[in-house]
PDB file of C-alpha atoms in Angstrom:
ATOM      1  CA  UNK A 287     130.036  97.552 193.616  1.00  0.00           C
ATOM      2  CA  UNK A 288     130.072  96.615 189.948  1.00  0.00           C
ATOM      3  CA  UNK A 289     133.146  96.776 187.719  1.00  0.00           C
ATOM      4  CA  UNK A 290     131.711  99.787 185.904  1.00  0.00           C
ATOM      5  CA  UNK A 291     131.084 101.656 189.152  1.00  0.00           C
ATOM      6  CA  UNK A 292     134.640 100.863 190.264  1.00  0.00           C
ATOM      7  CA  UNK A 293     136.066 102.213 187.006  1.00  0.00           C
ATOM      8  CA  UNK A 294     133.950 105.337 187.396  1.00  0.00           C
ATOM      9  CA  UNK A 295     135.203 105.843 190.950  1.00  0.00           C
ATOM     10  CA  UNK A 296     138.881 105.252 190.110  1.00  0.00           C
ATOM     11  CA  UNK A 297     139.070 107.192 186.840  1.00  0.00           C
ATOM     12  CA  UNK A 298     140.274 110.294 188.712  1.00  0.00           C
ATOM     13  CA  UNK A 299     143.394 108.320 189.736  1.00  0.00           C
ATOM     14  CA  UNK A 300     143.987 106.072 186.715  1.00  0.00           C
ATOM     15  CA  UNK A 301     143.292 106.229 182.972  1.00  0.00           C
ATOM     16  CA  UNK A 302     140.007 104.628 181.943  1.00  0.00           C
ATOM     17  CA  UNK A 303     141.748 102.519 179.291  1.00  0.00           C
ATOM     18  CA  UNK A 304     144.079 101.002 181.912  1.00  0.00           C
ATOM     19  CA  UNK A 305     141.227 100.279 184.337  1.00  0.00           C
ATOM     20  CA  UNK A 306     139.218  98.639 181.566  1.00  0.00           C
ATOM     21  CA  UNK A 307     142.194  96.518 180.504  1.00  0.00           C
ATOM     22  CA  UNK A 308     142.919  95.324 184.053  1.00  0.00           C
ATOM     23  CA  UNK A 309     139.262  94.509 184.754  1.00  0.00           C
ATOM     24  CA  UNK A 310     138.750  93.005 181.272  1.00  0.00           C
ATOM     25  CA  UNK A 311     135.962  95.407 180.402  1.00  0.00           C
ATOM     26  CA  UNK A 312     135.566  96.727 176.882  1.00  0.00           C
ATOM     27  CA  UNK A 313     135.919 100.552 177.076  1.00  0.00           C
ATOM     28  CA  UNK A 314     132.860 101.071 174.876  1.00  0.00           C
ATOM     29  CA  UNK A 315     130.795  99.182 177.467  1.00  0.00           C
ATOM     30  CA  UNK A 316     131.973 101.571 180.193  1.00  0.00           C
ATOM     31  CA  UNK A 317     131.224 104.671 178.091  1.00  0.00           C
ATOM     32  CA  UNK A 318     127.789 103.332 177.146  1.00  0.00           C
ATOM     33  CA  UNK A 319     127.101 102.756 180.846  1.00  0.00           C
ATOM     34  CA  UNK A 320     128.127 106.349 181.575  1.00  0.00           C
ATOM     35  CA  UNK A 321     125.654 107.616 178.989  1.00  0.00           C
ATOM     36  CA  UNK A 322     122.822 105.619 180.556  1.00  0.00           C
ATOM     37  CA  UNK A 323     123.813 106.344 184.171  1.00  0.00           C
ATOM     38  CA  UNK A 324     123.936 110.126 183.865  1.00  0.00           C
ATOM     39  CA  UNK A 325     120.689 111.752 182.739  1.00  0.00           C
ATOM     40  CA  UNK A 326     121.265 114.679 180.451  1.00  0.00           C
ATOM     41  CA  UNK A 327     120.314 117.925 182.137  1.00  0.00           C
ATOM     42  CA  UNK A 328     118.918 120.707 180.008  1.00  0.00           C
ATOM     43  CA  UNK A 329     121.483 123.460 179.418  1.00  0.00           C
ATOM     44  CA  UNK A 330     121.048 126.514 181.670  1.00  0.00           C
ATOM     45  CA  UNK A 331     120.635 128.793 178.664  1.00  0.00           C
ATOM     46  CA  UNK A 332     117.489 127.048 177.376  1.00  0.00           C
ATOM     47  CA  UNK A 333     115.110 129.038 179.593  1.00  0.00           C
ATOM     48  CA  UNK A 334     116.816 132.277 178.559  1.00  0.00           C
ATOM     49  CA  UNK A 335     116.515 131.163 174.931  1.00  0.00           C
ATOM     50  CA  UNK A 336     112.749 130.702 175.225  1.00  0.00           C
ATOM     51  CA  UNK A 337     112.384 134.123 176.910  1.00  0.00           C
ATOM     52  CA  UNK A 338     114.446 135.923 174.233  1.00  0.00           C
ATOM     53  CA  UNK A 339     112.667 134.103 171.424  1.00  0.00           C
ATOM     54  CA  UNK A 340     109.219 135.011 172.789  1.00  0.00           C
ATOM     55  CA  UNK A 341     110.284 138.597 173.565  1.00  0.00           C
ATOM     56  CA  UNK A 342     111.059 139.141 169.885  1.00  0.00           C
ATOM     57  CA  UNK A 343     107.800 137.562 168.622  1.00  0.00           C
ATOM     58  CA  UNK A 344     109.548 134.292 167.722  1.00  0.00           C
ATOM     59  CA  UNK A 345     111.296 135.949 164.769  1.00  0.00           C
ATOM     60  CA  UNK A 346     114.956 135.712 165.752  1.00  0.00           C
ATOM     61  CA  UNK A 347     117.208 133.228 163.990  1.00  0.00           C
ATOM     62  CA  UNK A 348     120.273 131.544 165.455  1.00  0.00           C
ATOM     63  CA  UNK A 349     122.615 134.475 164.776  1.00  0.00           C
ATOM     64  CA  UNK A 350     120.476 137.013 166.634  1.00  0.00           C
ATOM     65  CA  UNK A 351     119.681 134.528 169.389  1.00  0.00           C
ATOM     66  CA  UNK A 352     123.391 133.821 169.845  1.00  0.00           C
ATOM     67  CA  UNK A 353     124.132 137.546 170.235  1.00  0.00           C
ATOM     68  CA  UNK A 354     121.250 138.107 172.688  1.00  0.00           C
ATOM     69  CA  UNK A 355     122.192 135.092 174.779  1.00  0.00           C
ATOM     70  CA  UNK A 356     125.793 136.342 174.828  1.00  0.00           C
ATOM     71  CA  UNK A 357     124.566 139.674 176.200  1.00  0.00           C
ATOM     72  CA  UNK A 358     122.823 137.737 178.969  1.00  0.00           C
ATOM     73  CA  UNK A 359     126.036 135.894 179.839  1.00  0.00           C
ATOM     74  CA  UNK A 360     125.395 132.621 178.030  1.00  0.00           C
ATOM     75  CA  UNK A 361     128.085 131.553 175.550  1.00  0.00           C
ATOM     76  CA  UNK A 362     126.292 129.315 173.081  1.00  0.00           C
ATOM     77  CA  UNK A 363     127.360 128.203 169.630  1.00  0.00           C
ATOM     78  CA  UNK A 364     124.967 128.229 166.705  1.00  0.00           C
ATOM     79  CA  UNK A 365     125.185 124.454 166.335  1.00  0.00           C
ATOM     80  CA  UNK A 366     124.069 124.039 169.954  1.00  0.00           C
ATOM     81  CA  UNK A 367     121.201 126.423 169.265  1.00  0.00           C
ATOM     82  CA  UNK A 368     120.184 124.248 166.322  1.00  0.00           C
ATOM     83  CA  UNK A 369     120.522 121.019 168.304  1.00  0.00           C
ATOM     84  CA  UNK A 370     118.979 121.965 171.644  1.00  0.00           C
ATOM     85  CA  UNK A 371     117.066 125.078 170.700  1.00  0.00           C
ATOM     86  CA  UNK A 372     114.593 123.367 168.430  1.00  0.00           C
ATOM     87  CA  UNK A 373     113.532 121.048 171.270  1.00  0.00           C
ATOM     88  CA  UNK A 374     113.379 123.916 173.766  1.00  0.00           C
ATOM     89  CA  UNK A 375     111.234 126.097 171.495  1.00  0.00           C
ATOM     90  CA  UNK A 376     108.769 123.472 170.333  1.00  0.00           C
ATOM     91  CA  UNK A 377     105.619 123.218 172.393  1.00  0.00           C
ATOM     92  CA  UNK A 378     104.826 119.839 173.883  1.00  0.00           C
ATOM     93  CA  UNK A 379     103.006 117.718 171.348  1.00  0.00           C
ATOM     94  CA  UNK A 380      99.337 117.149 172.075  1.00  0.00           C
ATOM     95  CA  UNK A 381      97.883 113.924 170.844  1.00  0.00           C
ATOM     96  CA  UNK A 382      94.118 113.724 171.002  1.00  0.00           C
ATOM     97  CA  UNK A 383      92.550 110.680 172.601  1.00  0.00           C
ATOM     98  CA  UNK A 384      91.105 108.812 169.668  1.00  0.00           C
ATOM     99  CA  UNK A 385      89.516 105.635 170.901  1.00  0.00           C
ATOM    100  CA  UNK A 386      87.014 104.724 173.596  1.00  0.00           C
ATOM    101  CA  UNK A 387      87.677 101.022 174.040  1.00  0.00           C
ATOM    102  CA  UNK A 388      85.553 100.772 177.192  1.00  0.00           C
ATOM    103  CA  UNK A 389      82.170 101.556 175.637  1.00  0.00           C
ATOM    104  CA  UNK A 390      80.894  98.012 176.204  1.00  0.00           C
ATOM    105  CA  UNK A 391      78.910  98.001 172.962  1.00  0.00           C
ATOM    106  CA  UNK A 392      78.970  95.169 170.446  1.00  0.00           C
ATOM    107  CA  UNK A 393      81.457  95.562 167.582  1.00  0.00           C
ATOM    108  CA  UNK A 394      80.566  94.493 164.061  1.00  0.00           C
ATOM    109  CA  UNK A 395      82.506  91.509 162.690  1.00  0.00           C
ATOM    110  CA  UNK A 396      85.281  92.091 160.167  1.00  0.00           C
ATOM    111  CA  UNK A 397      83.727  90.966 156.876  1.00  0.00           C
ATOM    112  CA  UNK A 398      86.971  91.507 154.943  1.00  0.00           C
ATOM    113  CA  UNK A 399      88.879  88.684 156.615  1.00  0.00           C
ATOM    114  CA  UNK A 400      89.620  85.847 154.199  1.00  0.00           C
ATOM    115  CA  UNK A 401      87.960  87.718 151.318  1.00  0.00           C
ATOM    116  CA  UNK A 402      89.573  88.248 147.900  1.00  0.00           C
ATOM    117  CA  UNK A 403      90.433  91.793 146.915  1.00  0.00           C
ATOM    118  CA  UNK A 404      87.456  93.562 145.294  1.00  0.00           C
ATOM    119  CA  UNK A 405      87.592  93.765 141.493  1.00  0.00           C
ATOM    120  CA  UNK A 406      84.754  96.231 140.898  1.00  0.00           C
ATOM    121  CA  UNK A 407      83.850  99.673 142.149  1.00  0.00           C
ATOM    122  CA  UNK A 408      81.363  99.941 145.039  1.00  0.00           C
ATOM    123  CA  UNK A 409      81.938  96.451 146.430  1.00  0.00           C
ATOM    124  CA  UNK A 410      83.941  97.515 149.511  1.00  0.00           C
ATOM    125  CA  UNK A 411      84.457 100.948 151.052  1.00  0.00           C
ATOM    126  CA  UNK A 412      86.799 101.673 153.927  1.00  0.00           C
ATOM    127  CA  UNK A 413      86.592 104.650 156.252  1.00  0.00           C
ATOM    128  CA  UNK A 414      88.778 106.439 158.733  1.00  0.00           C
ATOM    129  CA  UNK A 415      88.930 109.654 160.735  1.00  0.00           C
ATOM    130  CA  UNK A 416      92.068 111.788 160.478  1.00  0.00           C
ATOM    131  CA  UNK A 417      93.072 114.412 163.019  1.00  0.00           C
ATOM    132  CA  UNK A 418      94.509 117.515 161.368  1.00  0.00           C
ATOM    133  CA  UNK A 419      96.406 120.071 163.491  1.00  0.00           C
ATOM    134  CA  UNK A 420      95.779 123.751 162.767  1.00  0.00           C
ATOM    135  CA  UNK A 421      98.315 126.567 163.083  1.00  0.00           C
ATOM    136  CA  UNK A 422      96.477 127.964 166.126  1.00  0.00           C
ATOM    137  CA  UNK A 423      96.935 124.699 168.056  1.00  0.00           C
ATOM    138  CA  UNK A 424      93.390 123.417 167.564  1.00  0.00           C
ATOM    139  CA  UNK A 425      92.360 120.300 165.656  1.00  0.00           C
ATOM    140  CA  UNK A 426      89.874 119.543 162.930  1.00  0.00           C
ATOM    141  CA  UNK A 427      88.591 116.108 162.084  1.00  0.00           C
ATOM    142  CA  UNK A 428      88.177 114.647 158.603  1.00  0.00           C
ATOM    143  CA  UNK A 429      86.188 111.484 157.954  1.00  0.00           C
ATOM    144  CA  UNK A 430      86.507 109.902 154.510  1.00  0.00           C
ATOM    145  CA  UNK A 431      85.087 106.858 152.737  1.00  0.00           C
ATOM    146  CA  UNK A 432      87.289 105.311 150.046  1.00  0.00           C
ATOM    147  CA  UNK A 433      86.559 102.598 147.503  1.00  0.00           C
ATOM    148  CA  UNK A 434      89.022  99.726 147.949  1.00  0.00           C
ATOM    149  CA  UNK A 435      89.132  98.846 144.234  1.00  0.00           C
ATOM    150  CA  UNK A 436      89.629 102.317 142.721  1.00  0.00           C
ATOM    151  CA  UNK A 437      91.166 104.082 145.767  1.00  0.00           C
ATOM    152  CA  UNK A 438      88.810 106.978 145.004  1.00  0.00           C
ATOM    153  CA  UNK A 439      87.357 108.974 147.908  1.00  0.00           C
ATOM    154  CA  UNK A 440      83.597 108.514 147.673  1.00  0.00           C
ATOM    155  CA  UNK A 441      82.534 110.920 150.409  1.00  0.00           C
ATOM    156  CA  UNK A 442      84.068 113.030 153.152  1.00  0.00           C
ATOM    157  CA  UNK A 443      83.246 115.525 155.903  1.00  0.00           C
ATOM    158  CA  UNK A 444      85.366 117.954 157.959  1.00  0.00           C
ATOM    159  CA  UNK A 445      84.341 119.358 161.342  1.00  0.00           C
ATOM    160  CA  UNK A 446      85.882 121.119 164.316  1.00  0.00           C
ATOM    161  CA  UNK A 447      84.259 118.593 166.645  1.00  0.00           C
ATOM    162  CA  UNK A 448      83.725 114.855 166.362  1.00  0.00           C
ATOM    163  CA  UNK A 449      80.098 113.863 166.884  1.00  0.00           C
ATOM    164  CA  UNK A 450      78.471 110.918 165.130  1.00  0.00           C
ATOM    165  CA  UNK A 451      77.317 113.368 162.453  1.00  0.00           C
ATOM    166  CA  UNK A 452      80.917 113.607 161.213  1.00  0.00           C
ATOM    167  CA  UNK A 453      80.772 109.977 160.071  1.00  0.00           C
ATOM    168  CA  UNK A 454      77.111 109.806 159.072  1.00  0.00           C
ATOM    169  CA  UNK A 455      77.335 112.945 156.913  1.00  0.00           C
ATOM    170  CA  UNK A 456      80.421 111.610 155.115  1.00  0.00           C
ATOM    171  CA  UNK A 457      78.647 108.289 154.511  1.00  0.00           C
ATOM    172  CA  UNK A 458      75.475 110.016 153.279  1.00  0.00           C
ATOM    173  CA  UNK A 459      77.515 112.077 150.817  1.00  0.00           C
ATOM    174  CA  UNK A 460      79.187 108.925 149.503  1.00  0.00           C
ATOM    175  CA  UNK A 461      75.865 107.111 149.144  1.00  0.00           C
ATOM    176  CA  UNK A 462      74.245 110.069 147.351  1.00  0.00           C
ATOM    177  CA  UNK A 463      77.053 110.461 144.819  1.00  0.00           C
ATOM    178  CA  UNK A 464      77.656 106.753 144.122  1.00  0.00           C
ATOM    179  CA  UNK A 465      74.278 105.039 144.597  1.00  0.00           C
ATOM    180  CA  UNK A 466      75.872 101.584 145.154  1.00  0.00           C
ATOM    181  CA  UNK A 467      73.940  98.359 144.624  1.00  0.00           C
ATOM    182  CA  UNK A 468      72.829  96.313 147.645  1.00  0.00           C
ATOM    183  CA  UNK A 469      75.635  94.221 149.160  1.00  0.00           C
ATOM    184  CA  UNK A 470      78.178  97.023 149.642  1.00  0.00           C
ATOM    185  CA  UNK A 471      80.530  96.323 152.565  1.00  0.00           C
ATOM    186  CA  UNK A 472      81.527  99.414 154.574  1.00  0.00           C
ATOM    187  CA  UNK A 473      84.570  98.712 156.753  1.00  0.00           C
ATOM    188  CA  UNK A 474      86.035 100.825 159.548  1.00  0.00           C
ATOM    189  CA  UNK A 475      89.145 100.208 161.644  1.00  0.00           C
ATOM    190  CA  UNK A 476      86.927 100.721 164.736  1.00  0.00           C
ATOM    191  CA  UNK A 477      89.371 103.238 166.201  1.00  0.00           C
ATOM    192  CA  UNK A 478      92.322 100.861 166.462  1.00  0.00           C
TER     193      UNK A 478
END
C-alpha cells in the first residue's frame, strides 16, 4: 500500500493535513493523486438535460433549463449548466479521415527544400484541401492553389465529395487565369 493510499484510507479517522505531515507527503500531492485516481462521473442530470433541450427544439437557455430540470427533481445551478451542459449538448466531433498513407504509390520529391523564397509571381504555388463543416453535419471540400510570393489564391474548387477532379479542376482554373511560364513548381503537403 502506498503512502497516498494509506492517507486515503485513514482520512475518515484523522485530518488529511496531519496524515500528510506525519508521512512527509505534501498535501497538494495527495489531492492531485485523488483527482487522478477518481474518474469524474457525468452528473445524473445530464441525460435529463439533453431530453429537455431536445424536447423544446434546442431553444431553451440556462434559466428555462434550470426550471425544467428542477421540475424533474434535479437541483442544478446555472453555472453547472454552463460548465457541464455545453459538453453534454454538443454532438461528438467527427473528423474526416484525410490521408491514405498506405497507397504504395511513389511520392514526388519536395523541390522546395533548400530553395530560397520565391521573389516573383508564378514561380511556386502551394496547394491544400480544407474540410469545411456545414450546419447540417455534412462536409464540403475546398482545394486551393496559392502563389507563395504574393499569397494570392490562383485557383480553387469546392465540392461535396473529394475525387481527383477536386484538385485537377482547381489546378486547371489556376493555369487558365495565370498562364505561368514553364518551370512553375506546384507543391502539395501530400496529405500530411
